[in-house]
Short mmCIF file of C-alpha atoms in Angstrom, two decimals:
data_model
loop_
_atom_site.label_atom_id
_atom_site.label_comp_id
_atom_site.label_asym_id
_atom_site.label_seq_id
_atom_site.Cartn_x
_atom_site.Cartn_y
_atom_site.Cartn_z
CA MET R 848 -58.07 -20.75 41.66
CA ARG R 849 -58.58 -18.09 39.03
CA LEU R 850 -55.19 -16.56 39.85
CA ALA R 851 -53.51 -19.92 39.25
CA GLN R 852 -55.27 -20.27 35.88
CA VAL R 853 -54.21 -16.77 34.88
CA LEU R 854 -50.59 -17.51 35.80
CA GLN R 855 -50.70 -20.76 33.87
CA VAL R 856 -52.06 -18.98 30.80
CA LEU R 857 -49.33 -16.33 31.08
CA ALA R 858 -46.67 -19.04 31.35
CA LEU R 859 -48.01 -20.75 28.22
CA LEU R 860 -48.02 -17.44 26.34
CA ALA R 861 -44.43 -16.75 27.44
CA ALA R 862 -43.31 -20.20 26.32
CA ALA R 863 -45.04 -19.77 22.97
CA SER R 864 -43.46 -16.35 22.54
CA ALA R 865 -40.04 -17.80 23.37
CA ARG R 866 -40.51 -20.57 20.83
CA ASP R 867 -41.57 -18.03 18.20
CA ASN R 868 -38.53 -15.86 18.92
CA GLN R 869 -36.22 -18.87 18.76
CA ALA R 870 -37.75 -19.97 15.47
CA ALA R 871 -37.41 -16.48 14.06
CA ALA R 872 -33.78 -16.33 15.18
CA GLY R 873 -33.16 -19.71 13.61
CA ALA R 874 -34.76 -18.51 10.41
CA ARG R 875 -32.52 -15.43 10.42
CA VAL R 876 -29.43 -17.57 10.98
CA ASP R 877 -30.37 -19.89 8.12
CA TYR R 878 -30.94 -16.89 5.87
CA ASP R 879 -27.58 -15.39 6.81
CA ARG R 880 -25.85 -18.69 6.20
CA THR R 881 -27.46 -19.54 2.87
CA ASP R 882 -29.54 -16.83 1.26
CA GLY R 883 -27.21 -14.11 2.51
CA GLU R 884 -24.32 -15.56 0.49
CA GLU R 885 -23.75 -14.66 -3.11
CA ARG R 886 -25.01 -17.65 -5.02
CA VAL R 887 -23.19 -19.02 -8.05
CA LYS R 888 -25.34 -19.18 -11.18
CA VAL R 889 -25.23 -22.52 -13.00
CA ALA R 890 -27.02 -23.07 -16.32
CA LYS R 891 -29.00 -26.32 -16.70
CA CYS R 892 -30.15 -27.27 -20.20
CA CYS R 893 -33.40 -29.02 -19.25
CA GLU R 894 -35.94 -28.33 -16.54
CA GLU R 895 -35.23 -29.26 -12.93
CA ALA R 896 -36.87 -32.72 -13.07
CA GLU R 897 -35.58 -33.57 -16.57
CA LEU R 898 -32.40 -34.89 -18.15
CA PHE R 899 -31.00 -35.18 -21.67
CA VAL R 900 -31.67 -38.29 -23.77
CA ASP R 901 -31.04 -38.58 -27.54
CA GLY R 902 -31.20 -34.85 -28.10
CA PHE R 903 -34.37 -34.22 -26.09
CA CYS R 904 -35.24 -33.31 -22.52
CA VAL R 905 -36.98 -36.28 -20.87
CA PRO R 906 -38.45 -36.55 -17.35
CA VAL R 907 -36.25 -38.38 -14.89
CA LYS R 908 -38.74 -41.21 -14.31
CA GLU R 909 -39.13 -41.95 -18.03
CA ALA R 910 -35.34 -42.29 -18.31
CA ASN R 911 -35.30 -44.85 -15.48
CA GLN R 912 -33.24 -42.54 -13.28
CA SER R 913 -33.82 -41.57 -9.70
CA GLN R 914 -32.00 -38.25 -9.42
CA PRO R 915 -31.74 -35.26 -11.78
CA TRP R 916 -28.45 -33.54 -12.53
CA ARG R 917 -26.73 -31.71 -9.72
CA PRO R 918 -23.39 -29.92 -10.28
CA GLU R 919 -20.31 -31.28 -8.51
CA PHE R 920 -17.87 -28.42 -8.13
CA GLU R 921 -14.09 -28.65 -8.32
CA SER R 922 -11.39 -26.08 -7.61
CA GLU R 923 -9.69 -24.00 -10.28
CA ASP R 924 -6.44 -25.96 -9.99
CA ALA R 925 -8.08 -29.39 -10.00
CA PHE R 926 -6.01 -31.91 -11.93
CA TYR R 927 -7.66 -33.79 -14.73
CA PRO R 928 -7.05 -37.48 -13.93
CA GLY R 929 -7.94 -38.94 -17.30
CA LEU R 930 -4.90 -37.95 -19.30
CA SER R 931 -2.95 -40.92 -20.62
CA GLY R 932 -4.11 -43.10 -17.77
CA HIS R 933 -2.35 -41.01 -15.13
CA ALA R 934 -4.16 -40.24 -11.93
CA ALA R 935 -3.69 -37.09 -9.95
CA ALA R 936 -5.07 -36.05 -6.62
CA ARG R 937 -7.91 -33.58 -6.81
CA PRO R 938 -7.87 -30.89 -4.14
CA GLU R 939 -11.24 -30.67 -2.46
CA ALA R 940 -13.21 -27.63 -3.56
CA GLN R 941 -15.47 -25.75 -1.20
CA GLN R 942 -18.99 -26.40 -2.44
CA PRO R 943 -20.58 -22.98 -2.97
CA SER R 944 -24.24 -22.08 -2.78
CA TYR R 945 -25.61 -22.20 -6.30
CA GLU R 946 -28.75 -21.32 -8.19
CA LEU R 947 -29.88 -23.28 -11.24
CA LYS R 948 -31.00 -21.39 -14.32
CA PHE R 949 -32.83 -23.39 -16.95
CA GLY R 950 -32.58 -23.04 -20.72
CA GLN R 951 -30.17 -22.97 -23.65
CA PRO R 952 -27.31 -20.44 -23.73
CA PRO R 953 -27.91 -17.30 -25.86
CA CYS R 954 -25.02 -17.60 -28.32
CA ARG R 955 -23.96 -14.44 -30.11
CA SER R 956 -23.98 -13.85 -33.86
CA ASN R 957 -20.26 -14.59 -34.15
CA GLN R 958 -20.59 -17.82 -32.13
CA MET R 959 -21.96 -21.27 -32.81
CA ALA R 960 -23.56 -23.81 -30.49
CA TRP R 961 -21.57 -27.00 -29.96
CA ASP R 962 -22.79 -30.18 -28.25
CA VAL R 963 -20.28 -31.91 -25.97
CA TYR R 964 -20.70 -35.28 -24.23
CA SER R 965 -18.51 -36.32 -21.33
CA ASP R 966 -18.20 -40.04 -20.60
CA PRO R 967 -16.76 -40.74 -17.13
CA SER R 968 -15.42 -44.11 -18.27
CA GLY R 969 -13.22 -42.49 -20.89
CA GLY R 970 -13.48 -40.27 -23.93
CA SER R 971 -11.99 -37.37 -25.81
CA ASP R 972 -13.93 -34.70 -23.88
CA THR R 973 -14.29 -34.07 -20.17
CA LEU R 974 -16.55 -31.49 -18.54
CA VAL R 975 -15.78 -30.10 -15.08
CA MET R 976 -17.86 -27.56 -13.15
CA LEU R 977 -15.66 -25.06 -11.32
CA ALA R 978 -16.51 -23.47 -8.00
CA SER R 979 -16.76 -20.07 -9.71
CA GLY R 980 -19.68 -21.25 -11.86
CA LYS R 981 -17.61 -21.70 -15.01
CA LEU R 982 -17.69 -24.86 -17.08
CA ARG R 983 -14.24 -26.20 -17.94
CA HIS R 984 -13.93 -28.29 -21.09
CA TYR R 985 -10.85 -30.49 -21.37
CA VAL R 986 -9.94 -31.51 -24.92
CA SER R 987 -7.99 -34.68 -25.67
CA ASP R 988 -7.26 -34.96 -29.37
CA GLN R 989 -3.96 -36.84 -29.25
CA ALA R 990 -3.04 -40.27 -27.91
CA ASP R 991 -0.35 -38.95 -25.58
CA GLU R 992 -1.56 -35.70 -24.09
CA VAL R 993 1.45 -35.46 -21.80
CA GLN R 994 3.80 -35.40 -24.77
CA LYS R 995 1.60 -32.89 -26.55
CA ALA R 996 1.55 -30.57 -23.53
CA LYS R 997 5.33 -30.79 -23.24
CA GLU R 998 5.67 -29.90 -26.92
CA LEU R 999 3.31 -26.96 -26.47
CA TYR R 1000 4.67 -25.46 -23.25
CA GLY R 1001 8.24 -26.80 -23.27
CA THR R 1002 9.84 -29.29 -20.90
CA ASP R 1003 11.60 -26.52 -18.99
CA TYR R 1004 8.27 -25.39 -17.55
CA MET R 1005 7.08 -28.87 -16.57
CA ASP R 1006 8.08 -30.28 -13.20
CA SER R 1007 6.19 -33.58 -13.45
CA ASP R 1008 3.47 -35.41 -15.31
CA ASP R 1009 0.97 -34.03 -12.80
CA ASP R 1010 2.02 -30.53 -13.80
CA VAL R 1011 1.46 -31.45 -17.42
CA GLN R 1012 -1.98 -32.80 -16.64
CA ALA R 1013 -2.92 -29.66 -14.74
CA ARG R 1014 -2.05 -27.56 -17.78
CA ALA R 1015 -3.76 -29.73 -20.35
CA ILE R 1016 -5.64 -28.14 -23.21
CA HIS R 1017 -8.85 -26.67 -21.82
CA TYR R 1018 -11.17 -23.71 -22.04
CA ASP R 1019 -13.41 -22.12 -19.42
CA TYR R 1020 -16.93 -21.01 -20.32
CA PRO R 1021 -18.57 -18.47 -17.97
CA TYR R 1022 -22.25 -18.39 -17.17
CA GLY R 1023 -24.26 -17.38 -20.23
CA HIS R 1024 -22.00 -19.26 -22.62
CA TYR R 1025 -22.99 -22.80 -21.69
CA CYS R 1026 -25.61 -25.09 -20.23
CA ALA R 1027 -24.99 -28.52 -18.72
CA ASP R 1028 -27.15 -31.46 -17.78
CA LYS R 1029 -27.22 -35.16 -17.02
CA ALA R 1030 -27.27 -37.31 -20.16
CA ILE R 1031 -27.97 -40.95 -21.00
CA LEU R 1032 -25.24 -42.10 -23.38
CA PRO R 1033 -25.32 -45.18 -25.63
CA ASN R 1034 -25.23 -48.53 -23.82
CA ASN R 1035 -27.24 -46.85 -21.01
CA LYS R 1036 -24.18 -45.07 -19.63
CA VAL R 1037 -24.74 -41.99 -17.53
CA GLY R 1038 -22.60 -38.99 -18.46
CA THR R 1039 -22.70 -35.24 -18.75
CA TYR R 1040 -24.00 -33.20 -21.66
CA ALA R 1041 -23.23 -29.55 -22.37
CA LYS R 1042 -24.11 -27.05 -25.06
CA ILE R 1043 -21.39 -24.42 -25.29
CA CYS R 1044 -21.01 -21.26 -27.35
CA VAL R 1045 -17.73 -21.34 -29.28
CA PRO R 1046 -16.38 -18.70 -31.69
CA GLN R 1047 -16.95 -19.39 -35.34
CA PRO R 1048 -13.79 -20.46 -37.17
CA VAL R 1049 -11.94 -17.49 -38.62
CA LYS R 1050 -10.14 -17.84 -41.92
CA TRP R 1051 -6.78 -16.19 -42.46
CA ALA R 1052 -8.16 -14.39 -45.53
CA ASN R 1053 -10.84 -12.76 -43.39
CA ALA R 1054 -10.67 -8.95 -43.71
CA ASP R 1055 -10.74 -8.36 -39.95
CA ASN R 1056 -8.01 -10.93 -39.38
CA LEU R 1057 -5.80 -9.45 -42.11
CA ILE R 1058 -6.16 -5.93 -40.71
CA ARG R 1059 -5.44 -6.95 -37.12
CA LYS R 1060 -2.75 -9.60 -37.72
CA ALA R 1061 -0.99 -8.37 -40.87
CA VAL R 1062 -1.65 -4.68 -41.55
CA ASP R 1063 -1.39 -3.57 -37.92
CA PRO R 1064 2.05 -5.19 -37.30
CA ALA R 1065 3.32 -3.74 -40.59
CA PHE R 1066 2.15 -0.26 -39.60
CA HIS R 1067 3.76 -0.70 -36.19
CA ALA R 1068 7.06 -1.51 -37.92
CA VAL R 1069 6.75 1.64 -40.07
CA ALA R 1070 6.03 3.72 -36.96
CA ILE R 1071 9.04 2.29 -35.12
CA VAL R 1072 11.33 3.07 -38.07
CA SER R 1073 9.93 6.62 -38.29
CA TYR R 1074 10.47 7.36 -34.59
CA LEU R 1075 13.90 5.74 -34.69
CA THR R 1076 14.89 7.96 -37.63
CA VAL R 1077 13.94 11.09 -35.70
CA ALA R 1078 15.85 9.93 -32.61
CA ILE R 1079 18.97 9.08 -34.63
CA VAL R 1080 18.97 12.39 -36.54
CA TYR R 1081 18.64 14.50 -33.40
CA PHE R 1082 21.19 12.41 -31.52
CA VAL R 1083 23.86 12.09 -34.21
CA LEU R 1084 24.00 15.64 -35.60
CA PRO R 1085 25.93 17.77 -33.09
CA GLN R 1086 24.14 20.97 -34.18
CA LEU R 1087 20.81 19.47 -33.04
CA ARG R 1088 21.98 18.24 -29.65
CA ASP R 1089 20.69 21.26 -27.78
CA LEU R 1090 17.94 21.15 -25.17
CA VAL R 1091 15.13 20.99 -27.74
CA GLY R 1092 16.90 18.23 -29.65
CA ASN R 1093 17.48 16.18 -26.49
CA ILE R 1094 13.80 16.53 -25.55
CA ILE R 1095 12.73 15.38 -29.03
CA THR R 1096 15.10 12.40 -28.79
CA SER R 1097 13.77 11.37 -25.38
CA MET R 1098 10.17 11.74 -26.50
CA THR R 1099 10.66 9.61 -29.62
CA LEU R 1100 12.43 6.91 -27.58
CA CYS R 1101 9.36 6.72 -25.33
CA LEU R 1102 7.17 6.42 -28.43
CA ILE R 1103 9.39 3.60 -29.71
CA VAL R 1104 8.92 1.70 -26.45
CA ASN R 1105 5.18 2.31 -26.74
CA GLN R 1106 5.10 0.86 -30.26
CA CYS R 1107 7.21 -2.18 -29.32
CA ALA R 1108 5.00 -3.01 -26.34
CA SER R 1109 1.86 -2.55 -28.45
CA LEU R 1110 3.31 -4.80 -31.15
CA THR R 1111 3.85 -7.68 -28.74
CA THR R 1112 0.22 -7.61 -27.59
CA ILE R 1113 -1.27 -7.98 -31.08
CA PHE R 1114 -0.96 -11.77 -31.26
CA THR R 1115 -3.02 -12.69 -28.21
CA GLU R 1116 -3.34 -16.34 -29.26
CA PHE R 1117 0.29 -16.89 -28.25
CA GLY R 1118 -0.34 -16.10 -24.61
CA ASN R 1119 2.81 -17.56 -23.07
CA HIS R 1120 5.27 -15.49 -25.08
CA ILE R 1121 4.72 -12.38 -22.92
CA ASN R 1122 3.01 -11.19 -19.77
CA PHE R 1123 0.08 -9.07 -20.91
CA LEU R 1124 -0.06 -7.07 -17.68
CA VAL R 1125 3.59 -6.02 -18.05
CA ALA R 1126 3.26 -5.33 -21.78
CA ASP R 1127 0.12 -3.21 -21.44
CA SER R 1128 1.52 -1.33 -18.45
CA LEU R 1129 4.74 -0.58 -20.32
CA MET R 1130 2.77 0.54 -23.38
CA PHE R 1131 0.60 3.07 -21.55
CA ILE R 1132 3.30 4.26 -19.14
CA SER R 1133 5.66 5.02 -22.04
CA GLN R 1134 2.86 6.99 -23.68
CA VAL R 1135 2.47 9.02 -20.49
CA ALA R 1136 6.23 9.66 -20.44
CA ALA R 1137 6.14 10.87 -24.07
CA PHE R 1138 3.43 13.40 -23.21
CA PHE R 1139 5.41 14.56 -20.18
CA TRP R 1140 8.41 15.19 -22.44
CA LEU R 1141 6.16 17.12 -24.81
CA ASN R 1142 4.95 19.13 -21.83
CA ALA R 1143 8.57 19.86 -20.90
CA LEU R 1144 9.20 21.15 -24.44
CA GLY R 1145 6.18 23.42 -24.20
CA TYR R 1146 7.28 24.72 -20.83
CA TYR R 1147 10.79 25.48 -22.11
CA VAL R 1148 9.49 27.46 -25.11
CA TRP R 1149 6.91 29.27 -22.99
CA TYR R 1150 9.46 30.14 -20.30
CA THR R 1151 11.97 31.42 -22.88
CA PHE R 1152 9.47 33.85 -24.40
CA ARG R 1153 8.24 34.85 -20.94
CA SER R 1154 11.71 35.54 -19.53
CA ARG R 1155 13.06 39.06 -19.85
CA ASN R 1156 16.64 37.85 -20.08
CA VAL R 1157 16.80 35.26 -22.86
CA PHE R 1158 20.53 34.76 -22.32
CA LEU R 1159 20.11 32.14 -19.63
CA ARG R 1160 23.17 31.31 -17.61
CA SER R 1161 22.62 27.58 -17.13
CA SER R 1162 23.85 25.24 -19.87
CA ASP R 1163 21.65 22.97 -21.98
CA GLY R 1164 23.08 19.91 -20.25
CA ARG R 1165 22.16 21.16 -16.79
CA LYS R 1166 18.69 22.20 -17.93
CA TYR R 1167 18.17 18.80 -19.59
CA CYS R 1168 19.07 17.03 -16.35
CA CYS R 1169 16.55 19.17 -14.49
CA TYR R 1170 13.79 18.48 -17.03
CA SER R 1171 14.66 14.79 -17.14
CA THR R 1172 14.44 14.48 -13.36
CA CYS R 1173 11.02 16.15 -13.30
CA VAL R 1174 9.66 14.06 -16.18
CA TRP R 1175 10.82 10.69 -14.91
CA CYS R 1176 9.81 11.39 -11.30
CA ALA R 1177 6.32 12.34 -12.45
CA THR R 1178 6.12 9.28 -14.73
CA VAL R 1179 7.24 6.88 -11.99
CA ALA R 1180 4.82 8.43 -9.48
CA ILE R 1181 1.86 8.09 -11.89
CA ALA R 1182 2.89 4.55 -12.89
CA VAL R 1183 3.28 3.32 -9.30
CA THR R 1184 -0.06 4.85 -8.31
CA ALA R 1185 -1.87 3.30 -11.29
CA ILE R 1186 -0.38 -0.16 -10.77
CA PHE R 1187 -1.07 -0.03 -7.04
CA ALA R 1188 -4.68 0.94 -7.71
CA HIS R 1189 -5.02 -1.88 -10.23
CA LEU R 1190 -3.57 -4.53 -7.92
CA THR R 1191 -5.47 -3.48 -4.80
CA LEU R 1192 -8.66 -1.66 -5.83
CA GLU R 1193 -9.64 -3.15 -9.19
CA THR R 1194 -12.94 -5.02 -8.88
CA ASN R 1195 -13.36 -6.33 -12.42
CA VAL R 1196 -9.95 -7.45 -13.68
CA PRO R 1197 -9.92 -8.01 -17.46
CA LYS R 1198 -8.19 -11.13 -18.72
CA VAL R 1199 -6.74 -12.25 -22.02
CA GLY R 1200 -7.36 -15.95 -22.48
CA GLY R 1201 -7.12 -18.67 -25.08
CA VAL R 1202 -7.60 -22.36 -25.57
CA ALA R 1203 -3.95 -23.31 -25.41
CA PHE R 1204 -2.91 -21.19 -22.41
CA THR R 1205 -4.17 -19.99 -19.09
CA ALA R 1206 -6.00 -16.66 -19.11
CA GLN R 1207 -3.70 -13.79 -18.15
CA GLU R 1208 -4.55 -10.69 -16.21
CA THR R 1209 -4.13 -7.34 -17.92
CA ILE R 1210 -4.46 -3.75 -16.72
CA GLY R 1211 -8.00 -2.72 -15.87
CA TRP R 1212 -10.06 0.41 -16.31
CA LEU R 1213 -9.07 1.83 -12.93
CA GLY R 1214 -5.38 1.88 -13.80
CA LEU R 1215 -6.09 3.04 -17.35
CA SER R 1216 -8.26 5.89 -16.10
CA MET R 1217 -5.40 7.22 -13.98
CA LEU R 1218 -2.93 7.03 -16.88
CA PHE R 1219 -5.30 8.59 -19.40
CA THR R 1220 -6.32 11.30 -16.93
CA SER R 1221 -2.66 12.25 -16.47
CA VAL R 1222 -2.26 12.59 -20.23
CA GLY R 1223 -5.44 14.69 -20.36
CA PHE R 1224 -4.04 17.11 -17.78
CA THR R 1225 -0.80 17.50 -19.77
CA ILE R 1226 -2.86 18.30 -22.89
CA ILE R 1227 -4.75 21.03 -21.00
CA ILE R 1228 -1.47 22.49 -19.71
CA ASP R 1229 0.02 22.40 -23.22
CA LEU R 1230 -3.00 24.31 -24.52
CA CYS R 1231 -2.31 26.99 -21.93
CA TYR R 1232 1.32 27.15 -23.08
CA VAL R 1233 0.19 27.54 -26.70
CA PHE R 1234 -2.25 30.42 -26.10
CA THR R 1235 -0.05 32.33 -23.66
CA THR R 1236 3.01 31.99 -25.92
CA ILE R 1237 1.05 33.19 -28.96
CA ASN R 1238 -0.08 36.26 -27.04
CA LYS R 1239 3.49 36.91 -25.91
CA ILE R 1240 4.85 36.62 -29.47
CA LYS R 1241 2.26 39.12 -30.71
CA ARG R 1242 3.48 41.66 -28.14
CA ILE R 1243 7.17 41.25 -29.03
CA ARG R 1244 8.23 44.02 -31.42
CA THR R 1245 11.86 43.09 -32.00
CA TYR R 1246 13.25 39.57 -32.35
CA GLY R 1247 16.68 38.50 -31.25
CA ARG R 1248 18.51 35.47 -32.54
CA ILE R 1249 17.26 33.28 -29.68
CA HIS R 1250 13.69 34.49 -30.15
CA HIS R 1251 13.92 33.76 -33.85
CA LYS R 1252 15.21 30.26 -33.19
CA MET R 1253 12.61 29.57 -30.50
CA LYS R 1254 9.87 30.67 -32.87
CA TYR R 1255 10.61 27.64 -35.05
CA SER R 1256 10.79 25.41 -31.95
CA PHE R 1257 7.38 26.75 -30.93
CA ARG R 1258 5.98 25.96 -34.37
CA MET R 1259 7.33 22.41 -34.10
CA PHE R 1260 5.85 22.06 -30.61
CA ILE R 1261 2.38 23.10 -31.82
CA LEU R 1262 2.45 20.59 -34.67
CA ILE R 1263 3.69 17.71 -32.50
CA PHE R 1264 1.16 18.61 -29.81
CA GLY R 1265 -1.72 18.49 -32.29
CA ILE R 1266 -0.54 15.19 -33.82
CA MET R 1267 -0.01 13.42 -30.49
CA SER R 1268 -3.29 14.71 -29.08
CA LEU R 1269 -5.22 13.26 -32.03
CA GLY R 1270 -3.33 9.99 -31.58
CA TRP R 1271 -4.21 9.91 -27.88
CA ILE R 1272 -7.90 10.48 -28.64
CA SER R 1273 -7.74 7.67 -31.19
CA THR R 1274 -6.16 5.36 -28.60
CA LEU R 1275 -8.86 6.24 -26.09
CA LEU R 1276 -11.65 5.51 -28.58
CA SER R 1277 -10.07 2.23 -29.65
CA MET R 1278 -10.40 0.98 -26.06
CA LEU R 1279 -14.16 0.72 -26.68
CA LYS R 1280 -13.39 -2.38 -28.85
CA TYR R 1281 -15.60 -1.36 -31.78
CA ASP R 1282 -14.16 -2.66 -35.05
CA GLY R 1283 -14.48 0.66 -36.86
CA LEU R 1284 -12.69 2.57 -34.10
CA VAL R 1285 -9.94 -0.07 -33.94
CA TYR R 1286 -9.36 0.16 -37.69
CA CYS R 1287 -9.21 3.95 -37.51
CA HIS R 1288 -6.67 3.76 -34.70
CA ILE R 1289 -4.47 1.41 -36.74
CA VAL R 1290 -4.37 4.00 -39.55
CA VAL R 1291 -4.00 6.99 -37.22
CA ASN R 1292 -1.10 5.27 -35.44
CA VAL R 1293 1.07 5.11 -38.55
CA ILE R 1294 -0.04 8.58 -39.74
CA GLN R 1295 1.05 9.99 -36.38
CA ALA R 1296 4.52 8.49 -36.72
CA LEU R 1297 4.98 9.68 -40.32
CA SER R 1298 3.70 13.15 -39.41
CA ILE R 1299 6.15 13.49 -36.53
CA LEU R 1300 8.94 12.34 -38.86
CA TYR R 1301 7.99 15.04 -41.36
CA VAL R 1302 7.58 17.79 -38.75
CA CYS R 1303 10.86 17.06 -36.96
CA VAL R 1304 13.08 16.18 -39.95
CA PHE R 1305 11.82 16.74 -43.48
CA GLY R 1306 9.63 19.74 -42.67
CA GLN R 1307 12.52 21.80 -41.26
CA LYS R 1308 14.97 23.36 -43.67
CA ARG R 1309 17.65 23.57 -41.01
CA VAL R 1310 17.57 19.83 -40.38
CA THR R 1311 17.48 18.92 -44.07
CA PHE R 1312 20.35 21.35 -44.70
CA LEU R 1313 22.45 19.73 -41.99
CA LEU R 1314 21.58 16.25 -43.26
CA GLY R 1315 22.50 17.22 -46.79
CA LYS R 1316 25.82 18.68 -45.68
CA THR R 1317 26.57 15.64 -43.52
CA CYS R 1318 25.67 13.11 -46.22
CA ASN R 1319 26.87 15.29 -49.15
CA CYS R 1320 23.58 14.96 -50.95
CA CYS R 1321 20.24 16.62 -51.61
CA ILE R 1322 21.46 20.20 -50.93
CA SER R 1323 23.01 22.45 -53.52
CA SER R 1324 26.02 24.38 -52.30
CA ASP R 1325 24.81 27.54 -53.99
CA ASN R 1326 21.24 27.43 -52.75
CA SER R 1327 20.96 28.85 -49.26
CA GLU R 1328 17.92 31.03 -49.81
CA GLY R 1329 14.98 30.51 -47.49
CA LEU R 1330 16.93 28.72 -44.77
CA ASP R 1331 16.16 29.24 -41.13
CA TRP R 1332 18.29 31.24 -38.77
CA GLY R 1333 21.95 30.31 -38.51
CA GLU R 1334 22.27 27.61 -41.19
CA GLU R 1335 24.87 29.48 -43.23
CA MET R 1336 26.90 30.32 -40.13
CA THR R 1337 26.50 26.73 -38.89
CA ALA R 1338 27.89 25.42 -42.13
CA ILE R 1339 30.88 27.77 -41.93
CA ASN R 1340 31.61 26.92 -38.31
CA ALA R 1341 31.32 23.19 -39.01
CA GLY R 1342 33.86 23.44 -41.81
CA TYR R 1343 31.63 22.32 -44.69
#
């Protein structure tokens, strides 16, 4: 009898243990399914059991309502069905796990809080909660929004009225820039209320706006003209079309592309005129190519002083093809690696967005780090060229004609290297987005271009002599004192 009771007790304990294990397993499954997911943060203006009435948070029961506000999520490409009476099918969005945060949004000093009411029966504003946790605000300030969207984007980009509705004027506010809640509108209508942080209106006469939108483009234009002048001088004058001249021309062309790409990205409010990812990639890749060409110039000068036989057998054209192949292969390899890393490994993709256009992706810090690191390595290698070449020049007792000519090329290389290195540091600091650093970079950018123009053209007597002889100006026929090597002989051979 006692044995039967013991067995019965053991069976009950086993059953209880099994139930406990099953409950624990169920609890783990529920945790993995819900709490294990990354929850979307949604900001609610009032407390959980309150809603918004006449500017105040009121308990749900006092407002004669049964349920507090709960977000209804929609997909990113959800059509807005209220435009001009047209209806469009909304794709069903997967309802994510969310977590409500209570309180007003902490607007920044350069932002202002704006109250928005959304009436489901019709109105000028519509609020939509996206599955990513962002609050989308549709703005309807014209009777025919379809016509307005077509005027803004162009009819060539619109396939149908549904396409127009999908691209209506809207802006997305991430978490921390908004709060939303259920609201009781006049006539006891139930709608949605939101307090959003919007930028304060900027006047055209604002100093920051003038510097960024007027002074910066003007300085870019001056820089482009300066680089173009250097490229034309070294390409047109036949006496300058040696290997050094061809390298200078190629380098300045890369700098021109860099300035043009940078110029197109200044006006970010016109988002549809360019692709910011392509423009930024082209801007930084062309900068890398310019530094590679500068590195090729340093290598050529260093190798000439290092070589025992300065009378090299290969022609300048063949050597330029060799240098060009190395430079462009290295540039393409770095560019492909950086873009591949950005497209596949970038975790936080920066975007350039606006009210009147969809936010565009631009190159992130991972791709930029690879491009800037490549430039940093070229600067270190150029420093090695500078120090080793200086030591070699000090040990040379007698100078030949080629050594004398390369001495001036080495001086030009040092000056260009110092100017471009300071410009690269300024570009790197301007990426921190501090206003002072951005203003300094705007000034340094134009000073770099003017300095390179002076070093390559007006700071060299040989170049100014050849320009004066070509244009029949600025150079006196009797004044040849102080000219660099070979100018008098060049003038005789050219028939001046």
